[in-house]
mmCIF file of C-alpha atoms in Angstrom:
data_model
loop_
_atom_site.group_PDB
_atom_site.id
_atom_site.type_symbol
_atom_site.label_atom_id
_atom_site.label_comp_id
_atom_site.label_asym_id
_atom_site.label_seq_id
_atom_site.Cartn_x
_atom_site.Cartn_y
_atom_site.Cartn_z
ATOM 1 C CA UNK A 1 13.364 -31.659 -132.919
ATOM 2 C CA UNK A 2 12.028 -32.126 -129.425
ATOM 3 C CA UNK A 3 10.007 -35.338 -129.029
ATOM 4 C CA UNK A 4 7.331 -33.252 -127.294
ATOM 5 C CA UNK A 5 6.855 -30.979 -130.280
ATOM 6 C CA UNK A 6 4.271 -32.158 -132.773
ATOM 7 C CA UNK A 7 4.951 -31.429 -136.409
ATOM 8 C CA UNK A 8 1.905 -30.126 -138.225
ATOM 9 C CA UNK A 9 3.825 -28.906 -141.270
ATOM 10 C CA UNK A 10 6.581 -30.528 -143.284
ATOM 11 C CA UNK A 11 9.936 -30.051 -141.586
ATOM 12 C CA UNK A 12 11.330 -28.186 -144.585
ATOM 13 C CA UNK A 13 8.645 -25.504 -144.161
ATOM 14 C CA UNK A 14 9.846 -24.832 -140.639
ATOM 15 C CA UNK A 15 13.495 -24.931 -141.701
ATOM 16 C CA UNK A 16 12.803 -22.528 -144.570
ATOM 17 C CA UNK A 17 10.892 -20.144 -142.290
ATOM 18 C CA UNK A 18 13.751 -20.079 -139.795
ATOM 19 C CA UNK A 19 16.388 -19.530 -142.497
ATOM 20 C CA UNK A 20 14.417 -16.734 -144.171
ATOM 21 C CA UNK A 21 13.756 -15.036 -140.827
ATOM 22 C CA UNK A 22 17.446 -15.196 -139.892
ATOM 23 C CA UNK A 23 18.484 -13.743 -143.240
ATOM 24 C CA UNK A 24 15.850 -10.985 -143.012
ATOM 25 C CA UNK A 25 16.963 -10.136 -139.479
ATOM 26 C CA UNK A 26 20.603 -9.986 -140.600
ATOM 27 C CA UNK A 27 19.742 -7.765 -143.574
ATOM 28 C CA UNK A 28 17.830 -5.422 -141.241
ATOM 29 C CA UNK A 29 21.027 -4.862 -139.264
ATOM 30 C CA UNK A 30 22.588 -3.498 -142.462
ATOM 31 C CA UNK A 31 19.994 -0.714 -142.766
ATOM 32 C CA UNK A 32 21.309 2.692 -143.816
ATOM 33 C CA UNK A 33 19.001 4.521 -141.404
ATOM 34 C CA UNK A 34 18.631 4.108 -137.678
ATOM 35 C CA UNK A 35 15.995 6.834 -137.500
ATOM 36 C CA UNK A 36 13.333 5.201 -139.694
ATOM 37 C CA UNK A 37 11.352 2.098 -138.826
ATOM 38 C CA UNK A 38 11.368 -0.902 -141.174
ATOM 39 C CA UNK A 39 7.782 -0.015 -142.139
ATOM 40 C CA UNK A 40 8.732 3.559 -142.995
ATOM 41 C CA UNK A 41 11.699 2.377 -145.050
ATOM 42 C CA UNK A 42 9.496 -0.134 -146.885
ATOM 43 C CA UNK A 43 6.997 2.600 -147.787
ATOM 44 C CA UNK A 44 9.780 4.833 -149.080
ATOM 45 C CA UNK A 45 11.199 1.969 -151.146
ATOM 46 C CA UNK A 46 7.764 1.366 -152.669
ATOM 47 C CA UNK A 47 7.367 5.056 -153.518
ATOM 48 C CA UNK A 48 10.835 5.188 -155.086
ATOM 49 C CA UNK A 49 10.130 2.046 -157.125
ATOM 50 C CA UNK A 50 6.506 2.785 -158.125
ATOM 51 C CA UNK A 51 6.325 6.580 -158.088
ATOM 52 C CA UNK A 52 3.569 8.645 -156.444
ATOM 53 C CA UNK A 53 0.739 6.607 -154.914
ATOM 54 C CA UNK A 54 -2.404 7.251 -152.913
ATOM 55 C CA UNK A 55 -2.529 5.992 -149.307
ATOM 56 C CA UNK A 56 -4.935 3.149 -150.147
ATOM 57 C CA UNK A 57 -2.655 1.766 -152.849
ATOM 58 C CA UNK A 58 0.328 2.040 -150.512
ATOM 59 C CA UNK A 59 -1.555 0.238 -147.743
ATOM 60 C CA UNK A 60 -2.436 -2.579 -150.143
ATOM 61 C CA UNK A 61 1.135 -2.806 -151.455
ATOM 62 C CA UNK A 62 2.571 -2.974 -147.937
ATOM 63 C CA UNK A 63 -0.248 -5.172 -146.624
ATOM 64 C CA UNK A 64 -1.168 -2.871 -143.754
ATOM 65 C CA UNK A 65 -4.454 -1.335 -142.697
ATOM 66 C CA UNK A 66 -5.206 2.174 -144.047
ATOM 67 C CA UNK A 67 -5.042 3.828 -140.575
ATOM 68 C CA UNK A 68 -1.556 2.367 -140.090
ATOM 69 C CA UNK A 69 -0.484 3.710 -143.481
ATOM 70 C CA UNK A 70 -1.846 7.146 -142.568
ATOM 71 C CA UNK A 71 0.334 7.165 -139.432
ATOM 72 C CA UNK A 72 3.399 6.073 -141.413
ATOM 73 C CA UNK A 73 2.825 8.715 -144.096
ATOM 74 C CA UNK A 74 2.256 11.464 -141.520
ATOM 75 C CA UNK A 75 5.529 10.636 -139.782
ATOM 76 C CA UNK A 76 7.393 10.498 -143.109
ATOM 77 C CA UNK A 77 5.901 13.827 -144.165
ATOM 78 C CA UNK A 78 6.912 15.406 -140.844
ATOM 79 C CA UNK A 79 10.448 14.089 -141.413
ATOM 80 C CA UNK A 80 10.584 15.600 -144.909
ATOM 81 C CA UNK A 81 10.753 12.192 -146.584
ATOM 82 C CA UNK A 82 7.506 12.387 -148.587
ATOM 83 C CA UNK A 83 5.561 15.140 -150.268
ATOM 84 C CA UNK A 84 1.802 15.251 -150.610
ATOM 85 C CA UNK A 85 -0.050 16.549 -153.676
ATOM 86 C CA UNK A 86 -3.605 16.471 -154.957
ATOM 87 C CA UNK A 87 -4.489 13.655 -157.313
ATOM 88 C CA UNK A 88 -4.587 15.123 -160.861
ATOM 89 C CA UNK A 89 -7.853 13.433 -161.867
ATOM 90 C CA UNK A 90 -9.612 12.774 -158.537
ATOM 91 C CA UNK A 91 -9.858 15.786 -156.266
ATOM 92 C CA UNK A 92 -10.878 13.590 -153.319
ATOM 93 C CA UNK A 93 -7.545 11.770 -153.330
ATOM 94 C CA UNK A 94 -3.983 12.752 -152.542
ATOM 95 C CA UNK A 95 -0.744 11.297 -153.820
ATOM 96 C CA UNK A 96 2.437 10.791 -151.843
ATOM 97 C CA UNK A 97 5.880 10.823 -153.433
ATOM 98 C CA UNK A 98 9.354 10.250 -152.042
ATOM 99 C CA UNK A 99 11.483 13.384 -151.745
ATOM 100 C CA UNK A 100 15.016 13.580 -153.117
ATOM 101 C CA UNK A 101 16.419 12.992 -149.632
ATOM 102 C CA UNK A 102 14.277 9.864 -149.295
ATOM 103 C CA UNK A 103 15.368 8.572 -152.702
ATOM 104 C CA UNK A 104 19.023 8.960 -151.730
ATOM 105 C CA UNK A 105 18.381 7.152 -148.453
ATOM 106 C CA UNK A 106 16.611 4.254 -150.207
ATOM 107 C CA UNK A 107 19.421 3.941 -152.757
ATOM 108 C CA UNK A 108 22.053 3.999 -149.998
ATOM 109 C CA UNK A 109 20.065 1.414 -148.041
ATOM 110 C CA UNK A 110 19.773 -0.914 -151.048
ATOM 111 C CA UNK A 111 23.458 -0.574 -151.872
ATOM 112 C CA UNK A 112 24.519 -1.298 -148.308
ATOM 113 C CA UNK A 113 22.349 -4.418 -148.026
ATOM 114 C CA UNK A 114 23.258 -5.621 -151.523
ATOM 115 C CA UNK A 115 26.971 -5.178 -150.778
ATOM 116 C CA UNK A 116 26.671 -7.165 -147.559
ATOM 117 C CA UNK A 117 24.780 -9.961 -149.305
ATOM 118 C CA UNK A 118 27.179 -9.981 -152.277
ATOM 119 C CA UNK A 119 30.089 -10.484 -149.900
ATOM 120 C CA UNK A 120 28.312 -13.416 -148.225
ATOM 121 C CA UNK A 121 27.467 -14.951 -151.607
ATOM 122 C CA UNK A 122 31.146 -14.901 -152.568
ATOM 123 C CA UNK A 123 31.786 -17.300 -149.678
ATOM 124 C CA UNK A 124 29.487 -19.900 -151.264
ATOM 125 C CA UNK A 125 30.416 -22.480 -153.854
ATOM 126 C CA UNK A 126 29.346 -21.918 -157.474
ATOM 127 C CA UNK A 127 26.795 -24.723 -157.054
ATOM 128 C CA UNK A 128 25.327 -23.102 -153.920
ATOM 129 C CA UNK A 129 25.062 -19.747 -155.714
ATOM 130 C CA UNK A 130 23.332 -21.443 -158.666
ATOM 131 C CA UNK A 131 20.889 -23.140 -156.288
ATOM 132 C CA UNK A 132 20.029 -19.808 -154.678
ATOM 133 C CA UNK A 133 19.648 -18.142 -158.072
ATOM 134 C CA UNK A 134 17.227 -20.864 -159.161
ATOM 135 C CA UNK A 135 15.258 -20.419 -155.925
ATOM 136 C CA UNK A 136 14.675 -16.668 -156.368
ATOM 137 C CA UNK A 137 11.503 -16.963 -158.506
ATOM 138 C CA UNK A 138 10.094 -19.598 -156.151
ATOM 139 C CA UNK A 139 10.778 -17.462 -153.083
ATOM 140 C CA UNK A 140 9.144 -14.478 -154.785
ATOM 141 C CA UNK A 141 6.053 -16.571 -155.532
ATOM 142 C CA UNK A 142 5.895 -17.671 -151.892
ATOM 143 C CA UNK A 143 6.255 -14.099 -150.650
ATOM 144 C CA UNK A 144 3.686 -12.625 -153.020
ATOM 145 C CA UNK A 145 1.228 -15.520 -153.037
#
């Protein structure tokens, strides 16, 4: 650490942030699609996992503003990745669902990233893998909290 840099957080917070960012960046390079943005891919993954959702629920799930979600959904609809239908019980709302093509893309993307990470995990010791496994719930709490 530079002597000119003042620490305002515990050093492990900074180290963890850097490690998580590096891993996230590396996983992004393993994406199955070069034509979709990370935000578009995240929305498709949410729709595949959760099923049809209205734009407001998607915006909340992805932690983006509703106008941003509208832009993402419009671009995905134009690309044939989502379909739009009327809400069955609320005529003022619409639901978006991933198309079959989008589902295949999300599955391929997950498999590609999981395969890359599985190969890296094999290079670790059993103790290191156990440490990472124990950290998964904690990391999820940090990410969702």
